Coordinates of C-alpha atoms and ligand atoms in Angstrom, one line a residue:
X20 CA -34.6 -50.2 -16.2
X21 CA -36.4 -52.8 -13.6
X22 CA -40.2 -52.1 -12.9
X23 CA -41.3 -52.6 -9.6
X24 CA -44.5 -52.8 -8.1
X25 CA -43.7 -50.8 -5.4
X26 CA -40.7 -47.8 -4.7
X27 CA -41.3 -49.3 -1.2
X28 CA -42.5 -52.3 0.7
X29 CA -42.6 -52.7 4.5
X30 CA -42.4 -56.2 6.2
X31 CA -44.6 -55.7 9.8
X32 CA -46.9 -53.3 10.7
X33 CA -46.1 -52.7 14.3
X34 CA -44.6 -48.9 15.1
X35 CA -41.7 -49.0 12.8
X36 CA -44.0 -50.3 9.8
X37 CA -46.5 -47.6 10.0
X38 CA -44.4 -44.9 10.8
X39 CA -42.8 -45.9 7.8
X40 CA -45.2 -46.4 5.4
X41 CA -47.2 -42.9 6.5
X42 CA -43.8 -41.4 6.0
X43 CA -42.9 -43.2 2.4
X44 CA -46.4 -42.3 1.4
X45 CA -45.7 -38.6 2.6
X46 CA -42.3 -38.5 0.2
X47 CA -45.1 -39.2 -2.6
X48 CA -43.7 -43.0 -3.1
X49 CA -45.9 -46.1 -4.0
X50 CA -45.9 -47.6 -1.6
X51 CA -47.3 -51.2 0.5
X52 CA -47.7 -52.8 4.0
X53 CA -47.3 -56.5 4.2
X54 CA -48.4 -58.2 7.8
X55 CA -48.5 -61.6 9.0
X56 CA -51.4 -61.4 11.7
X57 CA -52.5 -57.5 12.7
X58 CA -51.8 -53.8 11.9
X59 CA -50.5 -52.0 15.0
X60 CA -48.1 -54.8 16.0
X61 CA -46.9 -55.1 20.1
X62 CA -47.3 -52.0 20.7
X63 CA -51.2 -52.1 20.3
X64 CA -51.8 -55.5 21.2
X65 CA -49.8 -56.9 23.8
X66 CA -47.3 -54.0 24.5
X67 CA -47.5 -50.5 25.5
X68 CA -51.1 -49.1 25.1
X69 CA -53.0 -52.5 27.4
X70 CA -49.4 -52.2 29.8
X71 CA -50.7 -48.6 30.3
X72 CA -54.3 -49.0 30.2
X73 CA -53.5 -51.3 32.7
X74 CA -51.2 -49.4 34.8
X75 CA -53.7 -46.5 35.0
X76 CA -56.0 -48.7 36.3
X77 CA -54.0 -49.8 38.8
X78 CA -53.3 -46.0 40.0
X79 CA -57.2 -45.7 39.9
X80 CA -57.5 -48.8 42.6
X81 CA -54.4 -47.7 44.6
X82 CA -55.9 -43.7 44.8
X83 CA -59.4 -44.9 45.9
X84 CA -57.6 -47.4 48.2
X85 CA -55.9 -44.4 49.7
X86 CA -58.5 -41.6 50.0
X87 CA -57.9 -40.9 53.5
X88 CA -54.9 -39.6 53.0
X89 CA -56.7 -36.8 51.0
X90 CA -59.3 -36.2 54.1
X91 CA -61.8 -37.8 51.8
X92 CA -64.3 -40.8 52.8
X93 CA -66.1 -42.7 50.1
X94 CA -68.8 -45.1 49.9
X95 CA -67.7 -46.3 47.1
X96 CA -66.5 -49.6 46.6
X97 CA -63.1 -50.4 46.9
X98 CA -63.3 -53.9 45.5
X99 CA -61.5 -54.5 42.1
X100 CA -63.7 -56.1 39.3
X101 CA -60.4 -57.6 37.4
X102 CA -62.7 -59.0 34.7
X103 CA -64.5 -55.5 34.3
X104 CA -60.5 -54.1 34.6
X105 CA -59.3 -56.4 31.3
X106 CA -62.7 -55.5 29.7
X107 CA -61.2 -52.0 29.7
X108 CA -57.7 -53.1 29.0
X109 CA -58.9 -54.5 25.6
X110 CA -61.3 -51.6 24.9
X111 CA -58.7 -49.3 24.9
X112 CA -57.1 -52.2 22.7
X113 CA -60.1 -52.0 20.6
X114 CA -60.1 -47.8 20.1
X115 CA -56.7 -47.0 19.2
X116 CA -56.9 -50.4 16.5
X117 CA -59.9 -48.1 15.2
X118 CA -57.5 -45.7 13.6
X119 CA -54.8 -48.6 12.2
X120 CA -57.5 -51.1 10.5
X121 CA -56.1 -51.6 6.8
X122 CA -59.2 -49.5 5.4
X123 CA -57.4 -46.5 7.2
X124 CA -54.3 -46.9 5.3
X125 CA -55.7 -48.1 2.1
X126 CA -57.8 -45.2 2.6
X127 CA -54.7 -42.8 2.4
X128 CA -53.4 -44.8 -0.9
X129 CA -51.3 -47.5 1.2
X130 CA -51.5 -51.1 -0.5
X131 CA -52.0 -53.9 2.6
X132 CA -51.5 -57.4 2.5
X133 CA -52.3 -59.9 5.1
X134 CA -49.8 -62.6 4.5
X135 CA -46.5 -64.1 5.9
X136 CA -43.5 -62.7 3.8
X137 CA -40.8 -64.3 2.0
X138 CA -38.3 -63.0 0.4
X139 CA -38.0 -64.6 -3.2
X140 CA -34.9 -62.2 -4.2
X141 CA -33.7 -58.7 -3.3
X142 CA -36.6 -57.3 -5.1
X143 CA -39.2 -59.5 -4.2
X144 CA -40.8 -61.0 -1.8
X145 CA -44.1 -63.7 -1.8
X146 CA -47.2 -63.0 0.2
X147 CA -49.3 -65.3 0.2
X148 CA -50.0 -66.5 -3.4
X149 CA -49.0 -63.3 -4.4
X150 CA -45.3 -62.3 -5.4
X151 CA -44.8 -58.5 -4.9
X152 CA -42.0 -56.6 -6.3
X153 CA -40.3 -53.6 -5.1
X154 CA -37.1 -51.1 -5.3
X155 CA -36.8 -50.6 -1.9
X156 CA -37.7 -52.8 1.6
X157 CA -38.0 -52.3 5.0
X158 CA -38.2 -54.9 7.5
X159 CA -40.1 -54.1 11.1
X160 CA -41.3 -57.1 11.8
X161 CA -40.6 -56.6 15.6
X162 CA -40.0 -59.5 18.2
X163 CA -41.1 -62.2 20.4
X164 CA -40.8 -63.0 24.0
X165 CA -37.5 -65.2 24.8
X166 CA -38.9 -68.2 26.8
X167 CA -35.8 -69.4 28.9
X168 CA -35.3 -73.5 29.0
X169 CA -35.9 -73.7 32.8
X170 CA -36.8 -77.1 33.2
X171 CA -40.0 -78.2 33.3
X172 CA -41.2 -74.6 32.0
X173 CA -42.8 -76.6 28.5
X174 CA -45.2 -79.0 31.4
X175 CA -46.7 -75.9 32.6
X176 CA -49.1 -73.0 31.0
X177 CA -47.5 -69.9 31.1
X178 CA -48.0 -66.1 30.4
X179 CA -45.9 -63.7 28.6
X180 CA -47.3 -60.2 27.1
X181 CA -48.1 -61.8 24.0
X182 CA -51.5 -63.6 26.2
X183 CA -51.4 -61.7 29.5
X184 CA -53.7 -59.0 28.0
X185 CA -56.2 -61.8 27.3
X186 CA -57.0 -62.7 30.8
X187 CA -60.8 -63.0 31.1
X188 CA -59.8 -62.5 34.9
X189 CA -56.8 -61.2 36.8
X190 CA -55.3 -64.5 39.5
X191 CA -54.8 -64.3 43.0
X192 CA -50.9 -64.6 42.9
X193 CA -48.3 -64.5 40.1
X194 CA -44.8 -65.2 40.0
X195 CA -43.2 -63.3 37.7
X196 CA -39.5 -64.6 36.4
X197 CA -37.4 -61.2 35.1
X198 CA -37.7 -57.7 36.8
X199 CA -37.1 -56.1 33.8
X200 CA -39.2 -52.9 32.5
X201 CA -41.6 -55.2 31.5
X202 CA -41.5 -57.3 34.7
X203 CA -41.1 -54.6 37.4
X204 CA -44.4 -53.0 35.6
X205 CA -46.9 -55.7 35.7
X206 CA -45.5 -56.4 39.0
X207 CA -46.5 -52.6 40.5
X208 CA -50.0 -52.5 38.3
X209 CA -50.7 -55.8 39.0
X210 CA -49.8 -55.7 42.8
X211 CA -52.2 -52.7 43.1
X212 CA -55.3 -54.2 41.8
X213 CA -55.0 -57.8 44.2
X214 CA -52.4 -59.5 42.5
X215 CA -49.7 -61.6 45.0
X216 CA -46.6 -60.9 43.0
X217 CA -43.1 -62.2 43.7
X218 CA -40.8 -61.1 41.2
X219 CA -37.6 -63.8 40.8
X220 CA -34.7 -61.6 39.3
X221 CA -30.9 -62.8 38.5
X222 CA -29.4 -59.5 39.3
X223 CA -29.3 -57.8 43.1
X224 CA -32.3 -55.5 42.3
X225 CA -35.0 -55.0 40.0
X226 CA -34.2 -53.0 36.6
X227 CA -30.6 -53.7 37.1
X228 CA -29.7 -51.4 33.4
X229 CA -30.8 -48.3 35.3
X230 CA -29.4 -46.1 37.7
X231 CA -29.0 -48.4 41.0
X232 CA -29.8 -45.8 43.8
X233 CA -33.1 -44.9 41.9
X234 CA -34.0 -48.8 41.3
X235 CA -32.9 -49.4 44.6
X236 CA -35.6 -46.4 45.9
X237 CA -38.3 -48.0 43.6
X238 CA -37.7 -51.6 44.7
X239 CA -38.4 -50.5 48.1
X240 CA -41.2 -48.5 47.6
X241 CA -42.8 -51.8 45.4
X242 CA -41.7 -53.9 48.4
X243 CA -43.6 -51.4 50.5
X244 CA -46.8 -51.7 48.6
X245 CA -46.9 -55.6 49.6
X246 CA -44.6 -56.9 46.4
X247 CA -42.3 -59.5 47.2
X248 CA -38.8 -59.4 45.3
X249 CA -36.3 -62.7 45.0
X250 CA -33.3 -60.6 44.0
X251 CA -29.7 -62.8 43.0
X252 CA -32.4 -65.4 42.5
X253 CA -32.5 -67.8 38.9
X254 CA -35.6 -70.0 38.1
X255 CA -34.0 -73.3 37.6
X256 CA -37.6 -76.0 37.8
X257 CA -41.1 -75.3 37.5
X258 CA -43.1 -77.9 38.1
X259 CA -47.0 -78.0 37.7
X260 CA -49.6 -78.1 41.4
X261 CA -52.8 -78.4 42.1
X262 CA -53.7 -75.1 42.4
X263 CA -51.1 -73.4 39.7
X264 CA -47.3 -73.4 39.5
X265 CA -44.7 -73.8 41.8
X266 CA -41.2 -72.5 41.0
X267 CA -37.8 -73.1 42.3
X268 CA -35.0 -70.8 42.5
X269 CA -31.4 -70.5 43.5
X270 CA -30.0 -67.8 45.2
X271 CA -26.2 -68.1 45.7
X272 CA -26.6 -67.8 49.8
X273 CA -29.7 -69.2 50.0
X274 CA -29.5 -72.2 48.2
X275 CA -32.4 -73.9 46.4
X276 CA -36.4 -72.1 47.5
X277 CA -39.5 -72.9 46.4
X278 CA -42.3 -70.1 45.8
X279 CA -46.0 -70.8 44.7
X280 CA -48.3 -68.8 42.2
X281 CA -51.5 -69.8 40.5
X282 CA -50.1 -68.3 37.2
X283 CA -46.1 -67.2 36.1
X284 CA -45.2 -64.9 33.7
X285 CA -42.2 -65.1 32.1
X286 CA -40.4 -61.5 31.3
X287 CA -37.2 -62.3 30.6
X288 CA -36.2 -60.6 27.0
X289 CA -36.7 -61.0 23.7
X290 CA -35.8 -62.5 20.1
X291 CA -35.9 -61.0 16.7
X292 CA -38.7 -62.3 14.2
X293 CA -36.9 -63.2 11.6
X294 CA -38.2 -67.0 10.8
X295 CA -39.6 -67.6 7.5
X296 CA -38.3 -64.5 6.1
X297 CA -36.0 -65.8 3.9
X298 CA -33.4 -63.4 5.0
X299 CA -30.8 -65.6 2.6
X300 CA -32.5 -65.3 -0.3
X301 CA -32.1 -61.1 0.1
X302 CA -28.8 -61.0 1.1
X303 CA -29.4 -60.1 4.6
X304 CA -27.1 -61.0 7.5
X305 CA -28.2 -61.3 11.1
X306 CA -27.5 -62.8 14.4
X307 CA -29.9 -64.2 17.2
X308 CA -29.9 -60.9 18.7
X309 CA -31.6 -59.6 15.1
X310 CA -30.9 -57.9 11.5
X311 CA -27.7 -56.2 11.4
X312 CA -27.6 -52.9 10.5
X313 CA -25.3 -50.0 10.0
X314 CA -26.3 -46.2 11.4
X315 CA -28.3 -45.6 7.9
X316 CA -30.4 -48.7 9.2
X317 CA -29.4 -50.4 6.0
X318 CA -29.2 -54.3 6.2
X319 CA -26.0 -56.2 4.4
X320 CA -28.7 -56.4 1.7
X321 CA -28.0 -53.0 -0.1
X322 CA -31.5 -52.1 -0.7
X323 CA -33.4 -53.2 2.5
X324 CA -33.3 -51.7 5.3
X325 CA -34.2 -52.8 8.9
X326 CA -35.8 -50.9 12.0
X327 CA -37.8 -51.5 15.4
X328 CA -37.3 -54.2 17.7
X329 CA -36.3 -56.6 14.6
X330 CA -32.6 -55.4 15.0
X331 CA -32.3 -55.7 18.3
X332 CA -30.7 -53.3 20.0
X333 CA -32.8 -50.6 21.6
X334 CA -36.7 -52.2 21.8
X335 CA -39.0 -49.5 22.6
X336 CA -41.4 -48.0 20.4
X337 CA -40.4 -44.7 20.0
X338 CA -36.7 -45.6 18.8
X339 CA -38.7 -48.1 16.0
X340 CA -40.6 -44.5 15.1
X341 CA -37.4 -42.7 14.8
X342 CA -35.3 -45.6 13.2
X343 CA -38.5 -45.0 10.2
X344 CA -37.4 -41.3 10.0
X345 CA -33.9 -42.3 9.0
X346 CA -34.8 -45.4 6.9
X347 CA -37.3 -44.3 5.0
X348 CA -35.7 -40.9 3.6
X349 CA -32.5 -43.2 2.8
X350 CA -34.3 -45.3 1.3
X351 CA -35.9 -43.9 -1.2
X352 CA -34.4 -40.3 -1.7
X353 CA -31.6 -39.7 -3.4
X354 CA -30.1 -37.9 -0.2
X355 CA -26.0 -36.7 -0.8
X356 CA -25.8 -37.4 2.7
X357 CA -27.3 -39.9 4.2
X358 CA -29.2 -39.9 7.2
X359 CA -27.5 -41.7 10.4
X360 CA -28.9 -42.6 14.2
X361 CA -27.4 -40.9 16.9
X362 CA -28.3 -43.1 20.2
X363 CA -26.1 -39.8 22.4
X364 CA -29.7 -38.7 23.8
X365 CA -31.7 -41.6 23.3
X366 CA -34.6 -41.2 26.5
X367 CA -36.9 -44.1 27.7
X368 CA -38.9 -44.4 30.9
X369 CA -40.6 -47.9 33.0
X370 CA -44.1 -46.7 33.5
X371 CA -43.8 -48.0 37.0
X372 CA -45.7 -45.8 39.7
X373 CA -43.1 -43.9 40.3
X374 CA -41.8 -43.9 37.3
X375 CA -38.3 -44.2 36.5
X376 CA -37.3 -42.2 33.5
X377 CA -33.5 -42.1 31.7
X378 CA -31.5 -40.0 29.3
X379 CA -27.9 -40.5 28.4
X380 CA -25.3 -42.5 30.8
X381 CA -25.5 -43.2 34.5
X382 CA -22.8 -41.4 36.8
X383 CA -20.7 -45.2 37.1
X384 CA -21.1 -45.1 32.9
X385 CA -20.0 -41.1 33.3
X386 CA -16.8 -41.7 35.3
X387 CA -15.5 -44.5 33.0
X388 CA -15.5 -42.2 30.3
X389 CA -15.0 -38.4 32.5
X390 CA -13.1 -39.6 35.8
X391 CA -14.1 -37.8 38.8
X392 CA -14.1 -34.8 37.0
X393 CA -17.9 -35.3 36.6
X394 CA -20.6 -33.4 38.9
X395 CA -23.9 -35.1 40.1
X396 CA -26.8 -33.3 41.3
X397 CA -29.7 -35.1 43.4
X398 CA -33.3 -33.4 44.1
X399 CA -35.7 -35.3 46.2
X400 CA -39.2 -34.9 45.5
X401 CA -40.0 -34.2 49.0
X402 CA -38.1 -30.7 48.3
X403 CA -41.0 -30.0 45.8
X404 CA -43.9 -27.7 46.9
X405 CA -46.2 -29.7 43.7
X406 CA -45.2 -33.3 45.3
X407 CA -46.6 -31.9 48.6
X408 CA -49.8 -30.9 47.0
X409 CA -50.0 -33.9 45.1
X410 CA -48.9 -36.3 48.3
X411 CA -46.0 -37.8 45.8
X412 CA -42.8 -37.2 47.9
X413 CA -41.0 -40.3 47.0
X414 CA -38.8 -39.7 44.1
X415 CA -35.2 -38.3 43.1
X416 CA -34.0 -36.3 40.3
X417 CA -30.1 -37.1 39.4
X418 CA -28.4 -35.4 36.7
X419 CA -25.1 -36.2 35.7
X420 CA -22.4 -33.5 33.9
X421 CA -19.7 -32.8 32.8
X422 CA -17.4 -30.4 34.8
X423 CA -19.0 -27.7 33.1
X424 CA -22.6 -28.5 33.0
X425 CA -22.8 -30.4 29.8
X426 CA -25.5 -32.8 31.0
X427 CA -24.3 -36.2 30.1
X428 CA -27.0 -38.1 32.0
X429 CA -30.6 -37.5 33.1
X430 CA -32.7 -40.1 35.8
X431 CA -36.1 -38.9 37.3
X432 CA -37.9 -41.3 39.8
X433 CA -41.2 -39.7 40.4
X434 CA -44.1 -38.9 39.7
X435 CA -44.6 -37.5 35.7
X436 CA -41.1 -38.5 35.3
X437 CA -41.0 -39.4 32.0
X438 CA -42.7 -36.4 30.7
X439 CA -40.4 -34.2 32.8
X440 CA -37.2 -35.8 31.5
X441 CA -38.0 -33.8 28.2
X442 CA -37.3 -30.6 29.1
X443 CA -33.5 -31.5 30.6
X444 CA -33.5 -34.1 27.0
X445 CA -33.8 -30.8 25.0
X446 CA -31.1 -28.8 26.8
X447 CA -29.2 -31.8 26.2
X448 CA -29.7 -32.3 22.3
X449 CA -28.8 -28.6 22.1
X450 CA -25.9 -28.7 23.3
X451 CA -26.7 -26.4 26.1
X452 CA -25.0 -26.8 30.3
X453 CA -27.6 -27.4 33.1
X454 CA -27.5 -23.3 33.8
X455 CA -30.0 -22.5 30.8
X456 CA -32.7 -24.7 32.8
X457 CA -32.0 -22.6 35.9
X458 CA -32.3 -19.5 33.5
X459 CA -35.9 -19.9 32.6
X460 CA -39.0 -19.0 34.3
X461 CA -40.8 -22.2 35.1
X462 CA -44.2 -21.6 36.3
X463 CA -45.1 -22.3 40.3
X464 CA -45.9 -24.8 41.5
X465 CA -44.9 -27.7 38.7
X466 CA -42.9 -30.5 39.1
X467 CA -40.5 -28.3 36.7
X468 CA -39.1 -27.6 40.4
X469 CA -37.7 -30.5 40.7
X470 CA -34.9 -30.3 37.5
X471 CA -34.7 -26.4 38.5
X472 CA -33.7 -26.4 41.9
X473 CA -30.5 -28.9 41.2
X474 CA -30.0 -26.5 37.9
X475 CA -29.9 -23.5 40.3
X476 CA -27.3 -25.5 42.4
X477 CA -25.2 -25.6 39.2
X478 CA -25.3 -22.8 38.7
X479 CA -24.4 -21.6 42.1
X480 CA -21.1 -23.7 42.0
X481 CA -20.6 -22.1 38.4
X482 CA -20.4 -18.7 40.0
X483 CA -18.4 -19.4 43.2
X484 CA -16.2 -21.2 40.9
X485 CA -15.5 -18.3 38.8
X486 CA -12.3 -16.9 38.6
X487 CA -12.7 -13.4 38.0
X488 CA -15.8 -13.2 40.4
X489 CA -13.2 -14.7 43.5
X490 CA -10.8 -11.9 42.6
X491 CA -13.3 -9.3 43.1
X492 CA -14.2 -10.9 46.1
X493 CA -11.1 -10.7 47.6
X494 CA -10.2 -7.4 46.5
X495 CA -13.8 -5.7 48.0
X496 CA -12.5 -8.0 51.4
Ligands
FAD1 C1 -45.5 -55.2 27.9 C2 -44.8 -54.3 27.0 C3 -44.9 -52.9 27.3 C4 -44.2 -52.1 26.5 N1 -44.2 -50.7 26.7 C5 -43.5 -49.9 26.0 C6 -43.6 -48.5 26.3 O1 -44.3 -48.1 27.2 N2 -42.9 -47.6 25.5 C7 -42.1 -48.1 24.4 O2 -41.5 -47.3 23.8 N3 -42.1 -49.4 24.1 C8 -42.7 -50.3 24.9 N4 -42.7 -51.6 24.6 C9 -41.9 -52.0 23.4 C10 -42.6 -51.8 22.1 O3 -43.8 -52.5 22.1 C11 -41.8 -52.3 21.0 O4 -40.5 -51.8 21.1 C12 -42.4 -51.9 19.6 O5 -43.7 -52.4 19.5 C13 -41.5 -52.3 18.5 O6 -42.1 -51.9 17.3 P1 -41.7 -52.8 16.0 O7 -42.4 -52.1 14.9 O8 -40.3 -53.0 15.8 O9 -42.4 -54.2 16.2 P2 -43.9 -54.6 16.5 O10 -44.7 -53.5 17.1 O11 -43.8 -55.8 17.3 O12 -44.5 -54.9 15.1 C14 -44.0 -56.0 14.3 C15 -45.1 -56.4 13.4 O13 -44.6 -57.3 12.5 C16 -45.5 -58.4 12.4 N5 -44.7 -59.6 11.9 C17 -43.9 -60.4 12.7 N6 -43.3 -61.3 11.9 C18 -43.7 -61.0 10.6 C19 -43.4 -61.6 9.4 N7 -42.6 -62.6 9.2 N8 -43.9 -61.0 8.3 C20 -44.8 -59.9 8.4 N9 -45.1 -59.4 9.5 C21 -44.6 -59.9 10.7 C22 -46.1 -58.6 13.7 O14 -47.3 -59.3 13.7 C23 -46.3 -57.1 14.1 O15 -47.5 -56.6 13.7 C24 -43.4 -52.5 25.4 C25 -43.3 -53.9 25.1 C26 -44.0 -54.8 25.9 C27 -43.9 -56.2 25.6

């Protein structure tokens, strides 16, 4: 039999490669991280943890702006130091690197190579001078902002996330091309700590994949707060001026308009890193979306697999995490059964302020599949004694089911949105109807009142609707 090096080899260590090599490690495997550049991948460098260390910065600046509203006066300043503000960002950078340096996981028993990979055969791949064999890979090796061929966009210096977080300084104005998740939250953190943003977005409002009343509620509430939004608008020129960027856009009733930024930042998607992989020499298919893969997260190469944003179809960190909970048990157990993804109650949020959290399908997705047999219940925030407290009002929960209260869909504007969403996401994984949430004691005054209350409503209609219940009714009449 074949002697490996390794039972298992990762390719990127972003989410999807360390969850997977902690993981493979935990099963008792041998098993090795290869990286190109740094352990922790977008998430820790240019993604999530300096978007949020960002964001909460911005809800700092936007609170102290707004004291009054609290009866309170300060004498502090209200001036935003943007170069102390990215200090920050990249000290937060800085601490959660602390715990992903390759000492950590060599520490643990986890072999790490800094080197770009390429595969040699199915069971081998070069790193560096080295060539390291193994039963088993996984490939993470995440993605890279799509730069759309707007003309002049290659005269011009640009952002994306990959060097927005390095900004000794934040500018005066930005344009930003994509209201996206990504887009739409740089736009609201960035707008809060002095930022000019105008957002240039193809589609008639920002976050166009979500639930269109609740973008609709956010857009205006962003558009409140001074940002300016270019909706059915495409980027077609940039051109370079004196004092940054200018961009032009077409809008389909407006014809051609110009708009002016000191810096852009393109936000427009993404593409899979694949290059100088070698992806031929292992057998493995893709497309330019990314690897393929089946449910099992196996690649056409039969023993590679592929997770995270590399296969390109649902890019957020916590779906590269769970993809490494399938692959990796498939990978190297000898499972009767194996493991397969199941995207029915896949949950993500934008970590706007509100923020706009999702679970399942929207209610047009819903009556494609359920008719108008469906049920939608809305909750504003301002019906919720904590949001009174709190002074965050603006918000809406929605919850889609079916006729009988299976919950097919979950969207939360609001505040703690994302972390509410859970509770209605478990209900929903169990199989359970929207009653069981108006079953349970939630404790007073929580934001929990704002899935209740609609749950109640449910289950309200559930009894009037009953059968047996309007008989007795009748008869007692
Ligand atoms: C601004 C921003 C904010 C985000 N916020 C969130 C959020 O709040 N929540 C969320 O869930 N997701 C968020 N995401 C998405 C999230 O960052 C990604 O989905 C996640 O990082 C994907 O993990 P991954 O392991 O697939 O790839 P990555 O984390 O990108 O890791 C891939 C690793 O592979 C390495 N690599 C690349 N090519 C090679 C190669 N050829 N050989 C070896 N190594 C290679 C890279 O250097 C990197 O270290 C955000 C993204 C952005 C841009």
């Amino acid at each position: 039999m074949a002697q490996f090096d390794y039972d298992l080899v990762v390719l990127g260590a972003g989410s999807g490669g360390i969850s997977a090599v902690n993981l493979g490690l935990n099963l008792g495997k041998k098993v090795a991280l290869v990286e190109k550049n740094r352990i922790g991948g977008e998430c820790t460098w240019s993604g999530c943890v300096p978007s949020k260390a960002l964001i909460k910065a911005a809800e700092a600046a936007f609170t102290i702006k707004n004291m009054e509203k609290y009866g309170l006066k300060t004498a502090a300043s209200k001036q935003v130091d943007t170069r102390k503000v990215m200090d920050h960002v990249r000290a937060v950078i800085a601490r959660v690197y602390e715990e992903e340096k390759p000492e950590v996981f060599q520490r643990k028993g986890i072999d790490v190579y800094i080197a770009s990979p390429s595969f040699v055969n199915p069971n081998q791949v070069k790193a560096g001078e080295r060539v390291i064999s193994s039963k088993r890979f996984i490939i993470s090796t995440g993605s890279h902002p799509f730069v759309p061929p707007i003309q002049g966009i290659d005269t011009v210096r640009y952002l994306t996330n990959e060097n927005l977080f390095q900004l000794k300084t934040l500018p005066g104005s930005m344009v930003i091309i994509g209201g996206g998740p990504i887009g739409s939250e740089m736009a609201s953190a960035l707008n809060r700590l002095g930022v000019k943003i105008t957002i240039v977005e193809q589609a008639s409002h920002i976050l166009s994949r979500e639930e269109d009343e609740l973008a609709e509620m956010l857009m205006k509430r962003m558009v409140g707060e001074g940002v300016k939004v270019m909706c059915d608008s495409q980027a077609v020129k940039v051109e370079k001026t004196a004092k940054g960027i200018r961009i032009y856009t077409e809008t389909p009733r407006l014809g051609v308009r110009k708009v002016e930024a000191e810096q852009l930042l393109v936000a427009v998607g993404r593409r899979p890193n694949i290059e100088g992989l070698n992806l031929e020499k292992a057998g493995v298919d893709y497309t330019s979306r990314g690897i393929i893969v089946g449910r099992t997260m196996r690649t056409t190469g039969k023993n590679i697999y592929a997770i995270g944003d590399v296969v390109g179809l649902f890019l957020f960190s916590h779906m590269a995490e769970y993809w490494a909970a399938i692959a990796v048990p498939n990978a190297v157990l000898p499972l009767p059964v194996k493991k397969r993804a199941n995207y029915k109650n896949l949950p993500w949020s934008t970590f706007t302020d509100p923020e706009l959290a999702r679970a399942g399908v929207t209610e047009k997705e819903a009556r494609k599949s359920y008719g108008d047999s469906i049920r939608v219940y809305r909750y504003p925030y301002s019906g919720v004694d904590r949001a009174k407290t709190d002074m965050t009002e603006e918000g809406m929960v929605k919850i889609v089911t079916t006729r009988r209260g299976m919950i097919l869909g979950v969207h939360i504007l609001g505040a703690h949105a994302a972390d509410l969403m859970h509770e209605l996401l478990m209900v929903k994984t169990l199989g359970h109807p929207l009653n069981r949430v108006a079953d349970m004691i939630h404790a007073y005054p929580t934001y929990g009142d704002a899935i209740k209350r609609p749950a109640a409503r449910f289950y309200g209609d559930k009894l009037r609707d009953n059968p047996v219940i309007k008989i007795i009714q009748k008869l007692r009449k």
